Amino acid sequence: MASTSRGDGLALPKVQCPNHPDAMLVEDYRAGDMICPECGLVVGDRVIDVGSEWRTFTNEKATKDPSRVGDAQNPLLNGGDLTTMISKGTGAASFDEFGNSKYQNRRTMSSSDRAMLNAFKEITTMADRINLPRNIIDRTNNLFKQVYEQKSLKGRANDAIASACLYIACRQEGVPRTFKEICAVSRISKKEIGRCFKLILKALETSVDLITTGDFMSRFCSNLGLPKQVQMAATYIARKAVEQDLVPGRSPISVAAAAIYMASQASAEKKTQKEIGDIAGVADVTIRQSYRLIYPRAADLFPPDFKFDTPVDKLPQL
Amino acid sequence: MEQNNSLPPFQGLASPQGAMTPGMPIFSPMMPYGSGLTPQPVTNTNSLSLLEEQQRQQQQQASSQQAGVPGGLGQTPQLYHSQTVTTTTLPGNTPLYTATPLTPMTPITPATPASESSGIVPQLQNIVSTVNLGCKLDLKTIALRARNAEYNPKRFAAVIMRIREPRTTALIFSSGKMVCTGAKSEEQSRLAARKYARVVQKLGFPAKFLDFKIQNMVGSCDVKFPIRLEGLVLTHQQFSSRPNFFPYFSSYEPELFPGLIYRMIKPRIVLLIFVSGKVVLTGAKVRGEIYEAFENIYPILKGFRKTT
C-alpha cells in the first residue's frame, strides 16, 4: 500500500506520495483514486466516494427521499452526535387501539444543546434580515459555542449573547455593523448588547479593531442611492477630517454621516440630514454638530478630482 | 512657597487673609491621608479644640523650614502629621504644610527624578462610605420627623436624607446600615456620617457609629493636552499575549461611550480617559491609590499626546 501514516497513533493516517510527501494529491473521482501530481503515482485507490448516492430533483413528486444519508453533519457545533432515532411507524401495526402511535419517543434528541440549537436558529434569522453572508453566520455560531461552553455568561439571555456574537463576528470579518443596526434585527436593547459585547471579549480574551469611518461608507451610500463618485468623495472627506483631527471625540459613525452629507450636498444628488440620519442611525442634530466642525475646512477636504455640482462656498451652512 | 504654586487647584478652603499661602490644603499629596501603606491615626472626635492644639503646635515649630520637600512635588508623598481636621480654617494659620517634623516622617517612595513628576494632583470628587448604626430603625418615623428626608417605600426601601454642610446624601436602611455619598474628602465623609448618626440619635434611636468604612473614592484631573485614544487602545489591549508594561484591558468603543475605559490592575482602579485630556479615576478605597494610579498612567498618556 502506498499510504503512509504518521508516527503518532493519535493523528489520522494521511495519504501521501512516498516520493513527494508535500504534494497535494489530486482526487480522480471516476476511478476512485488519489494521484500524486508530481510523479503520477496512484497513492490511494478504491477511495470511497462520499458524495450522495443519487441525485434528487425537487420537481419530482417524490414523497420519500430515497437518500440514505442524512443532513450534512455540523460536528463543530453540535458535538457531532451520530445518534439515530426511531421514526414514526408507517404500517398498521404501529398504531394501537386508539389511533395513537405506539412508539412515541421522539423527544429529547439533544437536551443539552437544545438552547444552543435555538440560538443558532435565532442567529440565522437575525443575519438573514440584514443579508449577512454565510461566513459571518458561521463565525457567529463558533463564537456562540465558545461562549456557551465557557458558561461564564450563563446568566445572560441567550438572545443577547447571540446578538453580541453577531456584532463581534461582523467586526472580526472586517465589515462592522453598528450597534443600532444589530438592534434593529434583535429584540435586545443596545445597552444590553454592549454589555454582553464587553463581557464576551473578556471571556474569550480577544479584542477587535477600532471602527473607522471607511467601514460604513459603501453601505450607507448605497442605501441612500448615491453614485460611486459621491461615495468616494465622502470616504475621502471623512478620512481627511479624522487625519486632521477636526472632529476629536466624535463617533466615527457621526463623522461618516457628516461627510456623506457634505459630499451629497456638493453633488447633484442632495440628501437631507434626516435621510442620512435614518440610514446611519444617528440623530440629525448629531450630523449637524459634526458638519459644523468640518465645514470650515471644506475646501481642503474634498478630493482633488471631484466634480462639484454646487461649489464649496455654496454649501449649506448650519 | 513654591509648593503651593505648583499645586494650583487644590484649595478647597478660604484663606482668611489671602496671604502668601492660598489657604491650607488639607489633603494635598504632601499629606497623604491613609496612603494605604501606613495606617494613619484617625482621631475620632470632631472637636475643634484638638485642631487648634495641633495648629498652634505646628506654628511654633514651623521655623519657616521648608525641610524635606523634595523637588518632585507630586512625587514623594511624605508622611506629615496628619491633620484630621474638618472644613473650618482658623484665622492666622501659616502654611501648615511646610515640613514640620512633628512626627517621624517616613518617605514612602524614594524621590524619583523630577522629569517624571507630573505635577498634577487628581482632585477627589466623591466619596462613598458606609456605616452601621447598630440598631433597627423605623423609617417612617425618621421620614416624618426629620427635615430633608424623603421616603418612598414603593420605589426604594430606604430613607434618603440630605444635609447641607458638608453637602452629602445618605441612604438609611431599616436594618440600621447607612450609605453616605457626595463628600469631597474622607474626613468630610466621616463628619457627615456622624451628623446623620446624630440626627437619627436625636430622633430617639440608640444609634452608634460602628464600622465606618470608605467604599469608593472618585477623583478627576486634567493632563492639559489632547490624547490619541486609538493609539492607546491599540497598545494596551491584549490580555496576556502582548506583555505590555500594563497588560490589562483597555476598552474604547466610541459607539458605546466616548471615553477610553482603562482597568489598571495595580492598584485596582478604573480610569476613564477622554480625548480632551480629562481623566476620571474611580474604584479606590484609599486616596493614595488614586494618586498612584495617576502617576502610573501619566507617562503613558504623555506618550500618546496629540501633536497637532
XYZ file of C-alpha atoms in Angstrom:
626
model
C 0.000 0.000 0.000
C 1.209 3.399 -0.741
C -0.475 5.052 2.146
C 1.807 6.062 4.914
C 0.833 7.061 8.349
C 2.445 9.494 10.700
C 4.350 8.352 13.725
C 1.872 9.189 16.462
C -1.087 6.994 16.789
C -3.394 9.881 17.546
C -3.274 11.538 14.144
C -5.345 10.143 11.375
C -3.267 8.348 8.794
C -2.637 10.762 5.971
C -2.152 9.532 2.491
C 0.975 10.925 0.961
C 3.038 10.115 -2.009
C 6.144 8.404 -0.701
C 8.359 10.342 -3.078
C 6.661 13.687 -2.720
C 5.244 13.979 0.755
C 4.418 17.623 0.293
C 2.490 17.285 -2.909
C -1.241 17.840 -2.756
C -2.936 14.739 -4.037
C -5.448 15.068 -6.817
C -8.594 13.096 -6.494
C -9.890 11.304 -9.518
C -13.430 10.571 -8.638
C -14.237 8.496 -11.645
C -11.768 5.836 -10.810
C -11.712 6.448 -7.070
C -8.002 7.188 -6.955
C -5.792 9.771 -5.379
C -2.967 10.625 -7.714
C 0.250 12.476 -6.986
C 0.571 15.299 -9.491
C 4.338 15.279 -9.440
C 5.084 11.751 -10.445
C 1.680 10.366 -11.338
C 1.766 7.653 -8.723
C -1.630 6.382 -7.670
C -1.442 6.793 -3.948
C -4.771 5.713 -2.645
C -7.048 3.536 -4.605
C -10.532 2.431 -4.051
C -11.274 5.594 -2.177
C -14.844 5.612 -1.065
C -16.909 8.343 -2.640
C -18.644 10.348 -0.005
C -20.987 12.122 -2.340
C -24.662 11.362 -2.381
C -25.945 8.147 -3.780
C -28.240 9.611 -6.351
C -29.481 12.979 -7.235
C -32.958 14.025 -6.279
C -34.757 16.769 -8.097
C -37.410 18.686 -6.314
C -39.671 18.693 -9.321
C -40.359 15.049 -8.959
C -43.154 14.257 -6.654
C -41.052 12.028 -4.563
C -42.823 11.703 -1.283
C -39.938 9.861 0.134
C -36.419 10.967 -0.400
C -34.566 7.712 -1.138
C -31.300 9.156 0.082
C -29.856 7.079 2.824
C -27.591 9.770 4.199
C -28.948 12.424 6.479
C -28.274 16.124 6.636
C -24.790 17.494 6.388
C -23.164 16.972 9.703
C -22.156 20.005 11.683
C -19.639 18.442 14.014
C -18.061 21.668 15.117
C -21.226 22.985 16.530
C -23.391 20.189 17.742
C -20.996 17.927 19.443
C -21.095 15.704 16.423
C -23.587 13.140 17.590
C -24.189 10.190 15.375
C -27.273 9.231 17.259
C -30.186 7.684 15.488
C -33.774 7.764 16.395
C -36.746 5.607 15.676
C -39.062 7.265 13.228
C -42.804 7.226 13.155
C -44.244 3.969 12.103
C -45.932 3.560 8.758
C -47.713 0.270 8.839
C -50.955 -0.521 10.592
C -49.181 -2.381 13.331
C -47.581 0.717 14.676
C -50.856 2.173 15.899
C -52.553 0.955 18.995
C -56.287 0.726 19.520
C -56.903 4.418 19.990
C -55.109 5.534 16.934
C -52.058 6.808 18.781
C -48.769 5.675 17.551
C -47.202 3.022 19.688
C -43.660 4.216 19.749
C -43.598 7.804 20.782
C -40.153 8.582 21.843
C -39.240 11.387 19.553
C -38.219 13.994 22.049
C -35.029 14.735 23.917
C -32.874 14.474 20.907
C -30.086 16.628 22.239
C -31.228 18.068 25.510
C -28.047 19.768 26.495
C -27.653 21.519 23.183
C -31.217 22.474 22.716
C -30.572 26.032 23.815
C -27.589 26.191 21.540
C -29.584 24.977 18.558
C -32.220 27.554 19.331
C -29.617 30.238 19.446
C -28.212 29.143 16.106
C -31.617 29.400 14.603
C -32.014 32.862 16.064
C -28.629 33.899 14.729
C -29.508 32.720 11.271
C -32.795 34.596 11.408
C -31.122 37.814 12.528
C -28.402 37.538 9.946
C -30.901 36.925 7.188
C -32.679 40.123 7.991
C -29.604 42.142 7.178
C -28.357 39.820 4.465
C -25.188 38.648 6.088
C -23.177 36.025 4.222
C -22.627 32.525 5.401
C -19.107 33.061 6.650
C -20.253 35.627 9.196
C -23.005 33.329 10.356
C -20.522 30.508 10.788
C -18.185 32.711 12.723
C -21.030 33.843 14.919
C -22.012 30.277 15.602
C -18.471 29.432 16.552
C -18.239 32.364 18.902
C -21.516 31.475 20.485
C -20.434 27.918 21.002
C -17.237 29.041 22.699
C -19.090 31.402 24.967
C -21.747 28.850 25.744
C -19.270 26.187 26.674
C -17.365 28.522 28.900
C -20.504 29.184 30.894
C -19.140 32.429 32.260
C -22.064 34.350 30.784
C -24.604 31.759 31.654
C -26.989 34.137 33.364
C -27.444 36.392 30.356
C -30.199 35.945 27.870
C -29.118 33.754 25.010
C -30.509 36.222 22.530
C -28.342 38.959 23.963
C -25.258 36.797 23.691
C -26.233 35.802 20.177
C -26.646 39.430 19.128
C -23.326 40.363 20.672
C -21.641 37.427 18.931
C -23.106 38.622 15.660
C -21.698 42.068 16.256
C -18.272 40.674 17.082
C -18.283 38.407 14.048
C -19.049 41.305 11.741
C -16.238 43.287 13.332
C -13.806 40.422 13.039
C -14.600 39.892 9.389
C -13.790 43.497 8.668
C -17.331 44.591 7.862
C -18.570 46.065 11.124
C -22.220 46.751 11.682
C -23.206 49.474 14.077
C -24.872 48.522 17.322
C -28.011 50.184 16.114
C -28.108 48.007 13.029
C -27.853 44.907 15.174
C -30.509 46.323 17.493
C -32.811 46.684 14.550
C -32.864 42.959 13.932
C -32.759 41.855 17.532
C -35.137 42.252 20.416
C -32.346 43.163 22.824
C -31.574 46.753 23.753
C -28.374 48.435 22.658
C -27.220 48.743 26.259
C -27.540 45.033 26.885
C -25.827 44.132 23.642
C -22.998 46.495 24.549
C -22.651 44.902 27.972
C -22.618 41.385 26.575
C -20.140 42.500 23.934
C -17.652 43.624 26.553
C -18.205 40.521 28.646
C -17.658 38.221 25.696
C -14.452 39.963 24.694
C -13.212 39.470 28.212
C -14.355 35.855 28.414
C -12.797 34.850 25.117
C -9.775 37.058 25.704
C -9.949 38.515 22.225
C -10.087 42.021 21.006
C -11.467 43.715 17.951
C -10.120 46.503 15.806
C -11.365 50.013 16.169
C -14.055 51.078 13.765
C -13.123 53.583 11.110
C -15.260 55.833 9.004
C -14.499 53.981 5.807
C -16.080 50.754 7.032
C -19.562 52.129 6.664
C -19.308 54.260 3.582
C -20.234 51.721 0.985
C -23.231 50.502 2.905
C -24.646 53.876 3.799
C -24.076 55.353 0.378
C -25.646 52.519 -1.495
C -28.623 52.515 0.860
C -29.063 56.165 0.031
C -28.615 55.544 -3.662
C -25.619 57.777 -4.087
C -23.332 57.270 -7.061
C -19.829 55.954 -6.740
C -18.237 59.368 -7.145
C -20.075 60.727 -4.179
C -19.219 57.685 -2.115
C -15.540 58.032 -2.904
C -15.653 61.718 -2.120
C -17.373 61.067 1.199
C -14.788 58.433 2.115
C -12.006 60.841 1.306
C -13.606 63.663 3.281
C -14.113 61.521 6.350
C -10.592 60.196 6.249
C -9.090 63.627 5.892
C -11.244 65.001 8.664
C -10.055 62.342 11.058
C -6.439 62.742 9.997
C -6.533 66.473 10.517
C -8.296 65.901 13.813
C -11.134 68.284 13.060
C -13.603 66.098 14.922
C -11.974 64.953 18.145
C -14.054 62.693 20.291
C -16.862 62.222 17.765
C -18.064 58.735 16.986
C -16.830 57.588 13.570
C -20.422 56.978 12.540
C -21.325 60.613 13.079
C -18.264 61.758 11.166
C -19.118 59.423 8.321
C -22.677 60.718 8.228
C -21.500 64.332 8.154
C -19.047 63.523 5.365
C -21.793 61.886 3.324
C -23.962 64.930 3.865
C -21.243 67.257 2.678
C -20.399 65.149 -0.342
C -24.012 64.716 -1.348
C -24.745 68.413 -0.960
C -21.841 69.212 -3.246
C -23.027 66.815 -5.906
C -26.187 66.543 -7.910
C -27.797 64.099 -5.525
C -28.578 66.081 -2.460
C -29.748 64.201 0.572
C -31.246 65.761 3.652
C -29.812 65.299 7.079
C -32.895 63.424 8.132
C -32.487 60.832 5.402
C -28.858 60.287 6.229
C -29.706 60.148 9.903
C -32.271 57.436 9.288
C -29.857 55.267 7.368
C -26.897 55.736 9.658
C -28.821 55.612 12.905
C -27.581 58.991 14.113
C -29.735 61.915 15.087
C -29.785 64.801 12.642
C -28.538 67.194 15.322
C -25.505 64.964 15.619
C -24.895 65.254 11.921
C -25.297 68.984 12.238
C -22.741 69.154 15.032
C -20.144 67.147 13.157
C -20.887 69.045 9.968
C -20.231 72.335 11.705
C -16.826 71.029 12.737
C -15.765 70.026 9.236
C -17.443 72.876 7.367
C -14.691 75.474 7.883
C -12.134 73.297 6.135
C -14.469 72.031 3.471
C -12.285 73.168 0.607
C -9.312 71.015 1.621
C -11.374 68.012 2.452
C -12.723 67.287 -0.964
C -10.712 65.029 -3.243
C -8.827 66.929 -5.930
C -10.667 65.371 -8.854
C -14.179 65.935 -7.578
C -16.718 67.497 -9.893
C -18.708 69.994 -7.965
C -22.315 70.444 -8.765
C -22.581 73.018 -6.032
C -19.334 74.851 -5.389
C -17.747 74.725 -1.987
C -18.762 78.181 -0.919
C -22.390 77.475 -1.692
C -22.505 74.500 0.612
C -25.243 74.857 3.198
C -24.055 76.253 6.436
C -25.889 75.139 9.526
C 6.094 78.821 48.649
C 6.848 77.025 45.544
C 4.985 74.061 46.753
C 1.757 75.895 46.828
C 2.217 77.421 43.469
C 2.551 74.176 41.755
C -0.499 72.694 43.275
C -2.934 75.195 41.993
C -6.384 73.845 42.018
C -6.420 72.173 45.293
C -7.529 74.824 47.646
C -10.879 73.980 48.879
C -10.762 76.324 51.801
C -10.999 80.027 52.115
C -7.819 81.680 53.037
C -8.622 84.139 55.688
C -6.052 86.706 54.767
C -5.270 85.862 51.259
C -1.745 85.826 52.453
C 1.128 84.109 50.822
C -0.406 80.788 51.106
C -3.740 80.232 49.469
C -5.249 78.590 52.458
C -4.472 75.281 53.892
C -4.882 72.495 51.524
C -5.541 69.805 53.943
C -5.295 66.829 51.808
C -2.583 67.641 49.422
C -0.315 64.874 48.350
C 2.177 66.085 50.824
C -0.024 64.667 53.485
C -1.415 61.514 52.178
C -4.193 60.660 54.458
C -4.116 56.970 54.507
C -1.903 56.321 51.575
C -2.584 52.704 52.051
C 0.886 51.930 53.125
C 0.875 53.045 56.672
C -2.256 53.228 58.699
C -2.908 56.756 59.733
C -4.064 57.526 63.202
C -7.589 58.774 62.963
C -8.908 60.904 65.736
C -12.457 60.098 66.433
C -13.584 63.462 67.562
C -14.779 66.364 65.573
C -13.892 68.724 68.311
C -12.260 71.857 67.155
C -10.171 72.174 70.254
C -7.930 69.430 69.121
C -7.463 71.187 65.858
C -6.413 74.380 67.487
C -3.916 72.480 69.591
C -2.343 70.939 66.592
C -2.168 74.104 64.638
C -0.623 76.026 67.442
C 1.991 73.358 67.856
C 2.786 73.466 64.217
C 3.091 77.188 64.110
C 5.567 77.167 66.926
C 7.725 74.593 65.356
C 7.434 75.793 61.833
C 10.502 77.880 61.802
C 9.971 78.501 58.155
C 11.807 75.441 57.236
C 10.921 74.056 54.005
C 12.665 70.985 55.051
C 12.267 67.779 53.408
C 10.245 68.935 50.493
C 11.975 67.453 47.573
C 11.974 68.765 44.108
C 9.493 66.421 42.711
C 6.365 67.756 44.196
C 3.870 65.289 43.156
C 6.272 62.515 43.580
C 7.339 61.987 47.113
C 4.400 61.956 49.417
C 5.933 62.331 52.782
C 4.104 61.498 55.861
C 3.303 64.502 57.839
C 1.417 64.615 60.984
C -1.933 64.045 59.519
C -4.335 66.802 60.195
C -7.611 65.272 60.957
C -9.463 68.495 60.599
C -12.768 69.412 59.243
C -13.741 72.133 56.957
C -13.006 75.133 59.081
C -9.784 77.034 58.969
C -8.525 79.108 61.761
C -7.524 82.648 61.234
C -3.911 83.350 61.142
C -2.755 79.997 60.022
C 0.536 79.732 58.409
C 1.112 77.073 55.846
C 0.732 74.003 57.902
C 2.113 72.133 55.180
C 5.621 73.090 55.417
C 7.547 70.193 56.642
C 7.427 70.198 60.346
C 8.843 67.080 61.738
C 6.270 66.688 64.378
C 6.156 63.002 63.985
C 8.821 60.882 62.456
C 8.389 61.125 58.756
C 8.914 58.134 56.642
C 9.205 58.873 52.990
C 7.115 56.274 51.335
C 8.656 56.300 47.938
C 12.153 57.359 47.142
C 12.439 60.642 45.369
C 12.103 59.936 41.686
C 13.789 62.210 39.231
C 11.941 65.390 38.563
C 11.454 64.637 34.912
C 8.814 62.058 35.708
C 6.744 64.102 38.069
C 3.514 65.144 36.626
C 2.903 67.999 38.959
C -0.801 67.423 38.612
C -2.825 66.219 41.507
C -6.108 64.460 40.995
C -8.877 66.026 42.996
C -11.359 63.919 44.853
C -14.883 64.472 43.688
C -16.911 61.922 45.548
C -16.520 59.559 48.457
C -18.969 56.773 49.212
C -18.881 55.301 52.671
C -20.966 53.000 54.801
C -21.538 52.862 58.494
C -23.578 50.676 60.774
C -25.747 52.486 63.295
C -26.160 49.312 65.229
C -29.879 49.314 65.816
C -33.032 48.713 63.875
C -34.710 51.839 62.647
C -38.259 52.803 61.925
C -38.022 54.560 58.609
C -41.440 56.107 58.754
C -40.718 57.913 61.991
C -37.459 59.165 60.637
C -39.020 60.378 57.435
C -41.828 62.144 59.220
C -39.819 63.856 61.863
C -36.524 64.619 60.207
C -36.006 67.503 57.918
C -34.733 66.971 54.368
C -35.699 63.339 54.359
C -37.664 61.548 51.695
C -39.039 58.074 51.869
C -40.905 56.284 49.140
C -41.143 52.631 50.142
C -42.676 51.623 46.852
C -39.706 52.891 44.940
C -36.838 52.228 47.290
C -36.666 50.752 50.743
C -34.578 53.455 52.397
C -34.843 56.991 53.671
C -32.912 59.495 51.601
C -31.606 62.268 53.779
C -29.537 65.257 52.789
C -27.528 67.752 54.743
C -26.093 70.976 53.500
C -22.794 71.091 55.266
C -20.884 69.056 54.036
C -23.138 68.657 51.072
C -23.938 64.957 51.169
C -26.746 62.493 50.752
C -27.343 59.457 52.907
C -29.425 56.344 52.386
C -30.616 54.994 55.686
C -31.969 51.481 55.763
C -34.233 49.908 58.309
C -31.556 47.471 59.377
C -29.559 50.364 60.719
C -26.993 50.491 57.972
C -26.327 53.717 56.198
C -24.602 54.774 52.997
C -23.192 58.289 52.785
C -22.291 59.793 49.407
C -21.240 63.101 47.971
C -18.461 64.154 50.283
C -15.295 65.537 48.812
C -12.828 64.192 51.333
C -12.511 61.319 53.743
C -12.847 63.458 56.804
C -15.876 65.232 55.427
C -17.450 61.893 54.727
C -16.838 60.799 58.277
C -18.139 64.055 59.645
C -21.246 63.852 57.527
C -21.869 60.286 58.599
C -21.571 61.379 62.198
C -24.032 64.176 61.588
C -26.552 61.771 60.138
C -25.999 59.453 63.062
C -26.626 62.351 65.400
C -29.859 63.179 63.611
C -31.024 59.629 63.994
C -29.950 59.639 67.594
C -31.909 62.790 68.308
C -34.992 61.158 66.921
C -34.783 58.663 69.721
C -32.967 55.685 68.332
C -29.925 54.325 70.134
C -27.609 54.985 67.241
C -23.970 54.045 67.422
C -21.178 54.590 64.965
C -19.791 51.226 64.059
C -17.620 50.103 61.174
C -17.246 53.301 59.284
C -15.658 52.286 56.016
C -14.954 54.152 52.859
C -16.115 52.062 49.965
C -15.274 54.104 46.946
C -13.412 57.246 46.026
C -13.698 59.113 42.758
C -11.120 61.584 41.554
C -10.641 63.608 38.423
C -7.911 65.635 36.828
C -6.761 67.149 33.599
C -3.491 66.421 31.866
C -3.925 69.552 29.757
C -3.147 68.033 26.404
C -5.308 66.077 23.959
C -4.805 62.338 23.838
C -4.821 59.853 20.973
C -7.184 57.239 22.346
C -6.924 54.978 19.316
C -3.211 54.587 19.791
C -3.616 53.913 23.472
C -6.176 51.213 22.983
C -4.117 49.501 20.318
C -1.113 49.029 22.502
C -2.857 48.284 25.761
C -5.490 45.939 24.586
C -4.378 42.391 24.760
C -4.782 40.465 27.898
C -1.704 38.398 28.109
C -0.409 37.744 24.666
C 1.362 41.079 24.338
C 3.246 41.759 27.510
C 2.988 45.481 27.712
C 4.050 47.460 30.637
C 0.476 47.416 31.836
C -1.001 44.229 30.488
C -4.601 44.863 31.025
C -7.776 45.550 29.285
C -8.461 48.935 27.944
C -11.671 49.322 26.059
C -12.575 52.098 23.672
C -15.880 51.837 21.909
C -16.904 55.224 20.574
C -20.358 53.893 19.859
C -20.914 52.985 23.463
C -19.005 55.636 25.399
C -16.802 58.475 24.203
C -14.062 57.779 26.721
C -11.495 55.052 26.947
C -12.011 52.727 29.925
C -8.699 51.629 31.354
C -8.691 48.988 34.060
C -5.422 49.147 35.901
C -4.540 46.059 37.899
C -2.207 47.512 40.415
C -3.671 49.473 42.029
C -7.076 48.228 41.079
C -8.511 51.404 39.629
C -10.683 52.119 36.640
C -9.753 55.223 34.684
C -11.929 56.969 32.145
C -9.691 58.807 29.734
C -11.129 61.330 27.330
C -9.836 62.939 24.175
C -9.743 66.352 25.786
C -7.207 65.150 28.315
C -9.531 64.851 31.257
C -9.154 61.735 33.341
C -11.591 60.314 35.876
C -10.308 57.746 38.364
C -12.618 55.585 40.407
C -12.719 52.438 42.454
C -10.195 53.414 45.070
C -10.515 52.568 48.714
C -7.792 54.925 49.850
C -6.598 58.217 48.499
C -3.117 57.002 47.719
C -4.424 54.571 45.162
C -5.805 57.397 43.082
C -2.530 59.259 43.179
C -0.567 56.148 42.430
C -2.800 55.239 39.512
C -2.497 58.696 38.062
C 1.259 58.657 38.397
C 1.271 55.338 36.604
C -0.858 56.487 33.717
C 0.685 59.890 33.220
C 3.802 58.779 31.326
C 1.676 56.594 29.094
C -0.632 59.456 28.288
C 2.301 61.675 27.552
C 3.382 59.133 25.004
C 0.056 59.387 23.227
C -0.179 63.105 23.172
C -1.708 64.570 20.047
C 0.866 66.564 18.172
C -1.364 68.801 16.074
